[in-house]
PDB file of C-alpha atoms in Angstrom:
ATOM      1  CA  GLU T   1      34.867  59.363 -37.077  1.00  0.00           C
ATOM      2  CA  ILE T   2      35.199  63.048 -36.336  1.00  0.00           C
ATOM      3  CA  VAL T   3      38.336  63.840 -34.222  1.00  0.00           C
ATOM      4  CA  MET T   4      38.299  66.689 -31.887  1.00  0.00           C
ATOM      5  CA  THR T   5      41.640  68.333 -30.807  1.00  0.00           C
ATOM      6  CA  GLN T   6      41.494  71.369 -28.171  1.00  0.00           C
ATOM      7  CA  SER T   7      44.330  73.567 -27.340  1.00  0.00           C
ATOM      8  CA  PRO T   8      46.042  74.640 -25.427  1.00  0.00           C
ATOM      9  CA  ALA T   9      46.137  71.611 -22.876  1.00  0.00           C
ATOM     10  CA  THR T  10      46.445  73.955 -19.930  1.00  0.00           C
ATOM     11  CA  LEU T  11      45.979  77.479 -19.490  1.00  0.00           C
ATOM     12  CA  SER T  12      47.283  79.322 -16.313  1.00  0.00           C
ATOM     13  CA  LEU T  13      45.636  82.616 -15.908  1.00  0.00           C
ATOM     14  CA  SER T  14      44.692  85.054 -12.890  1.00  0.00           C
ATOM     15  CA  PRO T  15      40.911  85.866 -11.987  1.00  0.00           C
ATOM     16  CA  GLY T  16      39.708  88.814 -13.923  1.00  0.00           C
ATOM     17  CA  GLU T  17      41.631  87.684 -17.132  1.00  0.00           C
ATOM     18  CA  ARG T  18      40.450  86.745 -20.393  1.00  0.00           C
ATOM     19  CA  ALA T  19      40.527  83.064 -21.472  1.00  0.00           C
ATOM     20  CA  THR T  20      40.340  81.852 -25.014  1.00  0.00           C
ATOM     21  CA  LEU T  21      40.218  78.146 -25.805  1.00  0.00           C
ATOM     22  CA  SER T  22      40.204  76.763 -28.953  1.00  0.00           C
ATOM     23  CA  CYS T  23      38.780  73.542 -30.464  1.00  0.00           C
ATOM     24  CA  ARG T  24      39.294  71.891 -33.937  1.00  0.00           C
ATOM     25  CA  ALA T  25      37.492  69.280 -35.695  1.00  0.00           C
ATOM     26  CA  SER T  26      38.823  67.092 -38.215  1.00  0.00           C
ATOM     27  CA  GLN T  27      36.022  67.622 -40.779  1.00  0.00           C
ATOM     28  CA  THR T  28      33.131  69.927 -40.794  1.00  0.00           C
ATOM     29  CA  VAL T  29      30.870  70.283 -37.909  1.00  0.00           C
ATOM     30  CA  ILE T  30      28.884  73.128 -39.315  1.00  0.00           C
ATOM     31  CA  ARG T  31      27.874  74.852 -36.072  1.00  0.00           C
ATOM     32  CA  ASN T  32      27.001  71.340 -34.179  1.00  0.00           C
ATOM     33  CA  LEU T  33      29.562  71.915 -31.509  1.00  0.00           C
ATOM     34  CA  ALA T  34      28.917  72.286 -27.657  1.00  0.00           C
ATOM     35  CA  TRP T  35      31.070  73.307 -24.845  1.00  0.00           C
ATOM     36  CA  TYR T  36      30.857  71.750 -21.413  1.00  0.00           C
ATOM     37  CA  GLN T  37      32.572  72.667 -18.181  1.00  0.00           C
ATOM     38  CA  GLN T  38      33.956  70.229 -15.693  1.00  0.00           C
ATOM     39  CA  LYS T  39      35.074  70.766 -11.953  1.00  0.00           C
ATOM     40  CA  PRO T  40      36.763  68.203  -9.708  1.00  0.00           C
ATOM     41  CA  GLY T  41      34.264  65.452  -8.603  1.00  0.00           C
ATOM     42  CA  GLN T  42      31.356  66.828 -10.494  1.00  0.00           C
ATOM     43  CA  ALA T  43      29.345  66.221 -13.654  1.00  0.00           C
ATOM     44  CA  PRO T  44      29.802  68.015 -16.794  1.00  0.00           C
ATOM     45  CA  ARG T  45      27.861  71.004 -17.187  1.00  0.00           C
ATOM     46  CA  LEU T  46      26.453  72.423 -20.443  1.00  0.00           C
ATOM     47  CA  LEU T  47      27.609  75.828 -21.334  1.00  0.00           C
ATOM     48  CA  ILE T  48      27.459  76.408 -24.952  1.00  0.00           C
ATOM     49  CA  TYR T  49      25.243  74.578 -27.899  1.00  0.00           C
ATOM     50  CA  GLY T  50      24.963  75.379 -31.628  1.00  0.00           C
ATOM     51  CA  ALA T  51      28.601  76.950 -31.326  1.00  0.00           C
ATOM     52  CA  SER T  52      27.332  80.251 -29.912  1.00  0.00           C
ATOM     53  CA  THR T  53      24.019  79.711 -27.880  1.00  0.00           C
ATOM     54  CA  ARG T  54      24.472  79.937 -24.118  1.00  0.00           C
ATOM     55  CA  ALA T  55      22.503  77.038 -22.104  1.00  0.00           C
ATOM     56  CA  THR T  56      20.025  77.878 -19.549  1.00  0.00           C
ATOM     57  CA  GLY T  57      21.656  79.876 -16.619  1.00  0.00           C
ATOM     58  CA  ILE T  58      24.922  80.254 -18.080  1.00  0.00           C
ATOM     59  CA  PRO T  59      26.426  83.741 -17.326  1.00  0.00           C
ATOM     60  CA  PRO T  60      27.353  86.119 -20.235  1.00  0.00           C
ATOM     61  CA  ARG T  61      31.024  86.302 -19.903  1.00  0.00           C
ATOM     62  CA  PHE T  62      30.813  82.798 -21.394  1.00  0.00           C
ATOM     63  CA  SER T  63      30.756  83.030 -25.240  1.00  0.00           C
ATOM     64  CA  GLY T  64      31.301  80.624 -28.171  1.00  0.00           C
ATOM     65  CA  SER T  65      32.065  81.357 -31.803  1.00  0.00           C
ATOM     66  CA  GLY T  66      33.182  79.650 -34.900  1.00  0.00           C
ATOM     67  CA  SER T  67      31.996  77.415 -37.537  1.00  0.00           C
ATOM     68  CA  GLY T  68      33.195  74.648 -39.639  1.00  0.00           C
ATOM     69  CA  THR T  69      36.067  73.007 -38.011  1.00  0.00           C
ATOM     70  CA  GLU T  70      37.469  75.955 -35.945  1.00  0.00           C
ATOM     71  CA  PHE T  71      35.756  76.983 -32.707  1.00  0.00           C
ATOM     72  CA  THR T  72      36.461  79.156 -29.521  1.00  0.00           C
ATOM     73  CA  LEU T  73      35.169  79.619 -26.177  1.00  0.00           C
ATOM     74  CA  THR T  74      35.880  82.743 -24.444  1.00  0.00           C
ATOM     75  CA  ILE T  75      35.647  83.623 -20.802  1.00  0.00           C
ATOM     76  CA  SER T  76      35.807  87.472 -20.692  1.00  0.00           C
ATOM     77  CA  SER T  77      36.788  87.732 -17.131  1.00  0.00           C
ATOM     78  CA  LEU T  78      37.509  84.719 -15.155  1.00  0.00           C
ATOM     79  CA  GLN T  79      35.778  84.121 -11.810  1.00  0.00           C
ATOM     80  CA  SER T  80      37.097  81.864  -8.994  1.00  0.00           C
ATOM     81  CA  GLU T  81      34.522  79.390 -10.059  1.00  0.00           C
ATOM     82  CA  ASP T  82      35.842  79.256 -13.737  1.00  0.00           C
ATOM     83  CA  PHE T  83      38.831  77.472 -12.926  1.00  0.00           C
ATOM     84  CA  ALA T  84      37.911  73.947 -14.129  1.00  0.00           C
ATOM     85  CA  VAL T  85      38.461  71.779 -17.530  1.00  0.00           C
ATOM     86  CA  TYR T  86      36.482  72.553 -20.593  1.00  0.00           C
ATOM     87  CA  TYR T  87      35.572  70.220 -23.285  1.00  0.00           C
ATOM     88  CA  CYS T  88      34.133  70.740 -26.761  1.00  0.00           C
ATOM     89  CA  GLN T  89      32.107  68.031 -28.279  1.00  0.00           C
ATOM     90  CA  GLN T  90      30.602  67.507 -32.034  1.00  0.00           C
ATOM     91  CA  TYR T  91      27.274  66.335 -32.706  1.00  0.00           C
ATOM     92  CA  ASP T  92      27.048  66.807 -36.353  1.00  0.00           C
ATOM     93  CA  ASN T  93      27.986  63.607 -37.488  1.00  0.00           C
ATOM     94  CA  TRP T  94      27.288  60.412 -34.968  1.00  0.00           C
ATOM     95  CA  PRO T  95      27.805  57.777 -34.134  1.00  0.00           C
ATOM     96  CA  PRO T  96      30.124  58.216 -32.417  1.00  0.00           C
ATOM     97  CA  PHE T  97      29.679  61.637 -30.448  1.00  0.00           C
ATOM     98  CA  THR T  98      33.080  62.796 -30.115  1.00  0.00           C
ATOM     99  CA  PHE T  99      34.678  65.006 -27.445  1.00  0.00           C
ATOM    100  CA  GLY T 100      38.109  66.828 -27.517  1.00  0.00           C
ATOM    101  CA  PRO T 101      40.576  66.062 -24.853  1.00  0.00           C
ATOM    102  CA  GLY T 102      39.655  69.009 -22.827  1.00  0.00           C
ATOM    103  CA  THR T 103      41.649  72.394 -21.766  1.00  0.00           C
ATOM    104  CA  LYS T 104      42.383  72.865 -18.070  1.00  0.00           C
ATOM    105  CA  VAL T 105      42.175  76.273 -17.000  1.00  0.00           C
ATOM    106  CA  ASP T 106      43.950  76.726 -13.573  1.00  0.00           C
ATOM    107  CA  ILE T 107      44.911  79.729 -11.276  1.00  0.00           C
ATOM    108  CA  LYS T 108      48.417  81.220 -12.069  1.00  0.00           C
TER     109      LYS T 108
ATOM    110  CA  GLU N   1      14.220  70.781 -12.068  1.00  0.00           C
ATOM    111  CA  VAL N   2      15.724  67.993 -14.074  1.00  0.00           C
ATOM    112  CA  GLN N   3      17.440  65.476 -12.009  1.00  0.00           C
ATOM    113  CA  LEU N   4      19.177  62.316 -13.107  1.00  0.00           C
ATOM    114  CA  VAL N   5      20.281  59.943 -10.366  1.00  0.00           C
ATOM    115  CA  GLU N   6      22.568  56.749 -11.197  1.00  0.00           C
ATOM    116  CA  SER N   7      23.065  53.699  -9.293  1.00  0.00           C
ATOM    117  CA  GLY N   8      24.486  49.965  -9.759  1.00  0.00           C
ATOM    118  CA  GLY N   9      28.286  50.721 -10.313  1.00  0.00           C
ATOM    119  CA  GLY N  10      30.791  48.874  -8.151  1.00  0.00           C
ATOM    120  CA  LEU N  11      33.702  46.553  -8.125  1.00  0.00           C
ATOM    121  CA  VAL N  12      33.422  43.549 -10.620  1.00  0.00           C
ATOM    122  CA  HIS N  13      35.993  40.899 -11.808  1.00  0.00           C
ATOM    123  CA  PRO N  14      37.032  40.791 -15.577  1.00  0.00           C
ATOM    124  CA  GLY N  15      34.541  39.094 -17.479  1.00  0.00           C
ATOM    125  CA  GLY N  16      31.774  40.005 -15.046  1.00  0.00           C
ATOM    126  CA  SER N  17      28.613  41.860 -15.446  1.00  0.00           C
ATOM    127  CA  LEU N  18      26.785  44.708 -14.040  1.00  0.00           C
ATOM    128  CA  ARG N  19      23.466  46.622 -14.855  1.00  0.00           C
ATOM    129  CA  LEU N  20      23.461  50.427 -14.435  1.00  0.00           C
ATOM    130  CA  SER N  21      20.329  52.481 -13.820  1.00  0.00           C
ATOM    131  CA  CYS N  22      19.316  55.892 -14.187  1.00  0.00           C
ATOM    132  CA  VAL N  23      16.128  57.396 -12.709  1.00  0.00           C
ATOM    133  CA  ALA N  24      15.061  60.406 -14.244  1.00  0.00           C
ATOM    134  CA  SER N  25      12.762  63.153 -12.673  1.00  0.00           C
ATOM    135  CA  GLY N  26      11.692  66.891 -13.594  1.00  0.00           C
ATOM    136  CA  PHE N  27      10.910  66.140 -17.235  1.00  0.00           C
ATOM    137  CA  SER N  28       8.930  63.926 -19.561  1.00  0.00           C
ATOM    138  CA  PHE N  29      11.465  61.551 -19.754  1.00  0.00           C
ATOM    139  CA  SER N  30       9.672  59.587 -22.582  1.00  0.00           C
ATOM    140  CA  ASN N  31      10.038  62.614 -24.937  1.00  0.00           C
ATOM    141  CA  TYR N  32      13.774  62.514 -25.107  1.00  0.00           C
ATOM    142  CA  TRP N  33      16.760  60.569 -26.387  1.00  0.00           C
ATOM    143  CA  MET N  34      19.146  59.554 -23.297  1.00  0.00           C
ATOM    144  CA  THR N  35      22.563  58.628 -23.376  1.00  0.00           C
ATOM    145  CA  TRP N  36      25.679  56.995 -21.127  1.00  0.00           C
ATOM    146  CA  VAL N  37      29.000  58.883 -21.171  1.00  0.00           C
ATOM    147  CA  ARG N  38      32.037  57.239 -19.419  1.00  0.00           C
ATOM    148  CA  GLN N  39      34.938  58.904 -18.219  1.00  0.00           C
ATOM    149  CA  ALA N  40      38.004  56.833 -16.997  1.00  0.00           C
ATOM    150  CA  PRO N  41      40.050  57.947 -13.847  1.00  0.00           C
ATOM    151  CA  GLY N  42      41.967  61.129 -14.680  1.00  0.00           C
ATOM    152  CA  LYS N  43      40.808  61.057 -18.397  1.00  0.00           C
ATOM    153  CA  GLY N  44      38.358  62.914 -20.741  1.00  0.00           C
ATOM    154  CA  LEU N  45      34.710  62.026 -21.693  1.00  0.00           C
ATOM    155  CA  GLU N  46      33.760  59.265 -24.086  1.00  0.00           C
ATOM    156  CA  TRP N  47      30.237  58.538 -25.285  1.00  0.00           C
ATOM    157  CA  VAL N  48      29.287  55.011 -24.647  1.00  0.00           C
ATOM    158  CA  ALA N  49      25.629  54.604 -26.278  1.00  0.00           C
ATOM    159  CA  ASN N  50      22.206  56.301 -26.663  1.00  0.00           C
ATOM    160  CA  THR N  51      18.699  55.528 -27.335  1.00  0.00           C
ATOM    161  CA  LYS N  52      15.579  56.936 -29.029  1.00  0.00           C
ATOM    162  CA  GLN N  53      12.606  58.016 -27.130  1.00  0.00           C
ATOM    163  CA  ASP N  54      10.469  54.851 -27.646  1.00  0.00           C
ATOM    164  CA  GLY N  55      13.889  52.496 -27.796  1.00  0.00           C
ATOM    165  CA  SER N  56      13.324  51.782 -31.300  1.00  0.00           C
ATOM    166  CA  GLU N  57      17.003  53.027 -32.417  1.00  0.00           C
ATOM    167  CA  LYS N  58      20.239  52.435 -30.255  1.00  0.00           C
ATOM    168  CA  TYR N  59      23.819  53.239 -31.038  1.00  0.00           C
ATOM    169  CA  TYR N  60      26.959  52.191 -29.508  1.00  0.00           C
ATOM    170  CA  LEU N  61      30.554  53.049 -29.200  1.00  0.00           C
ATOM    171  CA  ASP N  62      32.401  50.254 -31.326  1.00  0.00           C
ATOM    172  CA  SER N  63      34.335  49.094 -28.408  1.00  0.00           C
ATOM    173  CA  VAL N  64      31.433  47.989 -26.456  1.00  0.00           C
ATOM    174  CA  LYS N  65      29.168  46.446 -29.160  1.00  0.00           C
ATOM    175  CA  GLY N  66      28.017  43.331 -28.351  1.00  0.00           C
ATOM    176  CA  ARG N  67      28.882  43.810 -24.750  1.00  0.00           C
ATOM    177  CA  PHE N  68      26.612  46.434 -23.556  1.00  0.00           C
ATOM    178  CA  THR N  69      22.998  46.862 -23.817  1.00  0.00           C
ATOM    179  CA  ILE N  70      21.018  50.247 -23.525  1.00  0.00           C
ATOM    180  CA  SER N  71      17.474  49.994 -22.769  1.00  0.00           C
ATOM    181  CA  ARG N  72      14.734  52.255 -21.191  1.00  0.00           C
ATOM    182  CA  ASP N  73      11.397  51.854 -19.341  1.00  0.00           C
ATOM    183  CA  ASN N  74       9.292  54.902 -20.011  1.00  0.00           C
ATOM    184  CA  ALA N  75       6.737  53.810 -17.572  1.00  0.00           C
ATOM    185  CA  LYS N  76       9.326  53.890 -14.745  1.00  0.00           C
ATOM    186  CA  ASN N  77      11.233  57.040 -16.162  1.00  0.00           C
ATOM    187  CA  SER N  78      14.549  54.857 -16.038  1.00  0.00           C
ATOM    188  CA  LEU N  79      17.440  54.291 -18.381  1.00  0.00           C
ATOM    189  CA  TYR N  80      19.745  51.235 -18.003  1.00  0.00           C
ATOM    190  CA  LEU N  81      23.036  50.060 -19.108  1.00  0.00           C
ATOM    191  CA  GLN N  82      23.587  46.123 -19.121  1.00  0.00           C
ATOM    192  CA  MET N  83      27.489  45.723 -19.294  1.00  0.00           C
ATOM    193  CA  ASN N  84      28.793  42.103 -19.894  1.00  0.00           C
ATOM    194  CA  SER N  85      32.309  40.745 -20.592  1.00  0.00           C
ATOM    195  CA  LEU N  86      33.583  43.756 -18.583  1.00  0.00           C
ATOM    196  CA  ARG N  87      37.130  44.591 -19.266  1.00  0.00           C
ATOM    197  CA  ALA N  88      39.766  46.562 -17.037  1.00  0.00           C
ATOM    198  CA  GLU N  89      39.574  49.470 -19.751  1.00  0.00           C
ATOM    199  CA  ASP N  90      35.859  49.787 -18.928  1.00  0.00           C
ATOM    200  CA  THR N  91      36.750  51.140 -15.376  1.00  0.00           C
ATOM    201  CA  ALA N  92      35.107  54.675 -15.522  1.00  0.00           C
ATOM    202  CA  VAL N  93      32.386  56.700 -13.969  1.00  0.00           C
ATOM    203  CA  TYR N  94      29.413  56.197 -15.926  1.00  0.00           C
ATOM    204  CA  TYR N  95      27.218  59.379 -16.572  1.00  0.00           C
ATOM    205  CA  CYS N  96      23.720  59.169 -17.847  1.00  0.00           C
ATOM    206  CA  ALA N  97      22.382  62.359 -19.722  1.00  0.00           C
ATOM    207  CA  ARG N  98      19.895  64.001 -21.572  1.00  0.00           C
ATOM    208  CA  LEU N  99      19.881  64.588 -25.307  1.00  0.00           C
ATOM    209  CA  SER N 100      18.129  67.840 -26.599  1.00  0.00           C
ATOM    210  CA  GLY N 101      18.117  69.319 -30.059  1.00  0.00           C
ATOM    211  CA  ARG N 102      16.374  68.338 -33.140  1.00  0.00           C
ATOM    212  CA  TYR N 103      16.724  66.276 -36.210  1.00  0.00           C
ATOM    213  CA  TYR N 104      19.638  64.170 -35.110  1.00  0.00           C
ATOM    214  CA  GLN N 105      21.744  66.787 -33.962  1.00  0.00           C
ATOM    215  CA  TYR N 106      21.744  66.588 -30.176  1.00  0.00           C
ATOM    216  CA  TYR N 107      23.895  67.982 -27.612  1.00  0.00           C
ATOM    217  CA  PHE N 108      23.834  66.468 -23.849  1.00  0.00           C
ATOM    218  CA  ASP N 109      21.922  69.118 -21.753  1.00  0.00           C
ATOM    219  CA  ASN N 110      21.679  67.595 -18.408  1.00  0.00           C
ATOM    220  CA  TRP N 111      23.997  64.955 -16.606  1.00  0.00           C
ATOM    221  CA  GLY N 112      23.512  62.871 -13.561  1.00  0.00           C
ATOM    222  CA  GLN N 113      26.306  62.752 -10.911  1.00  0.00           C
ATOM    223  CA  GLY N 114      27.657  59.528 -11.981  1.00  0.00           C
ATOM    224  CA  THR N 115      28.259  56.106 -10.867  1.00  0.00           C
ATOM    225  CA  LEU N 116      31.754  54.334 -10.695  1.00  0.00           C
ATOM    226  CA  VAL N 117      32.229  50.836 -12.188  1.00  0.00           C
ATOM    227  CA  THR N 118      35.733  49.197 -11.271  1.00  0.00           C
ATOM    228  CA  VAL N 119      36.710  46.333 -13.280  1.00  0.00           C
ATOM    229  CA  SER N 120      39.685  44.629 -11.287  1.00  0.00           C
ATOM    230  CA  SER N 121      40.639  41.407 -10.305  1.00  0.00           C
TER     231      SER N 121
END
């Protein structure tokens, strides 16, 4: 099973600041990595797949990078609606599909 | 617009059973792999099971194998999860989701709103 880790657990930032979230896989997942955003009481929403491709309707302030075992989600300038929990997920080697524990981006 | 609507959650005693349903609309259901993902209260996301377009392949999380069964009815645009021998640790919001991608490299591109399953005496 591929174990996903994320850092930091919590990121406290102000609107307009840049957010950098990290995700690491226990073995290579090539670029088969997705990022999801989840707000309280809502379902997760796909942001990024293929490590760097934005999903339909996702604004360009969200960008993904990385390959192999190290990945990054960057939000270039935080908007109020971006404060949420972000999960990475590998889909290279399954079952099982595995998610990271999440990074919470909250308002400083 | 893709829509996935889950139902069937509720309170059940340990050892009991429950059947979740997910009705899909806005896309050609029979063309997609589908999956169930759960989230325990205050916790992260955990994949549970998925099924191929025609139901010929099904995969499960080890901890639910032999207890949960995923199925689908393409004529009814519906996905199901039969959950037997339920345990307290199965308490979670259960989401159905659509898989997209190719060559067995699938991400979850659309999610339902979830249905809460509570296992408690």
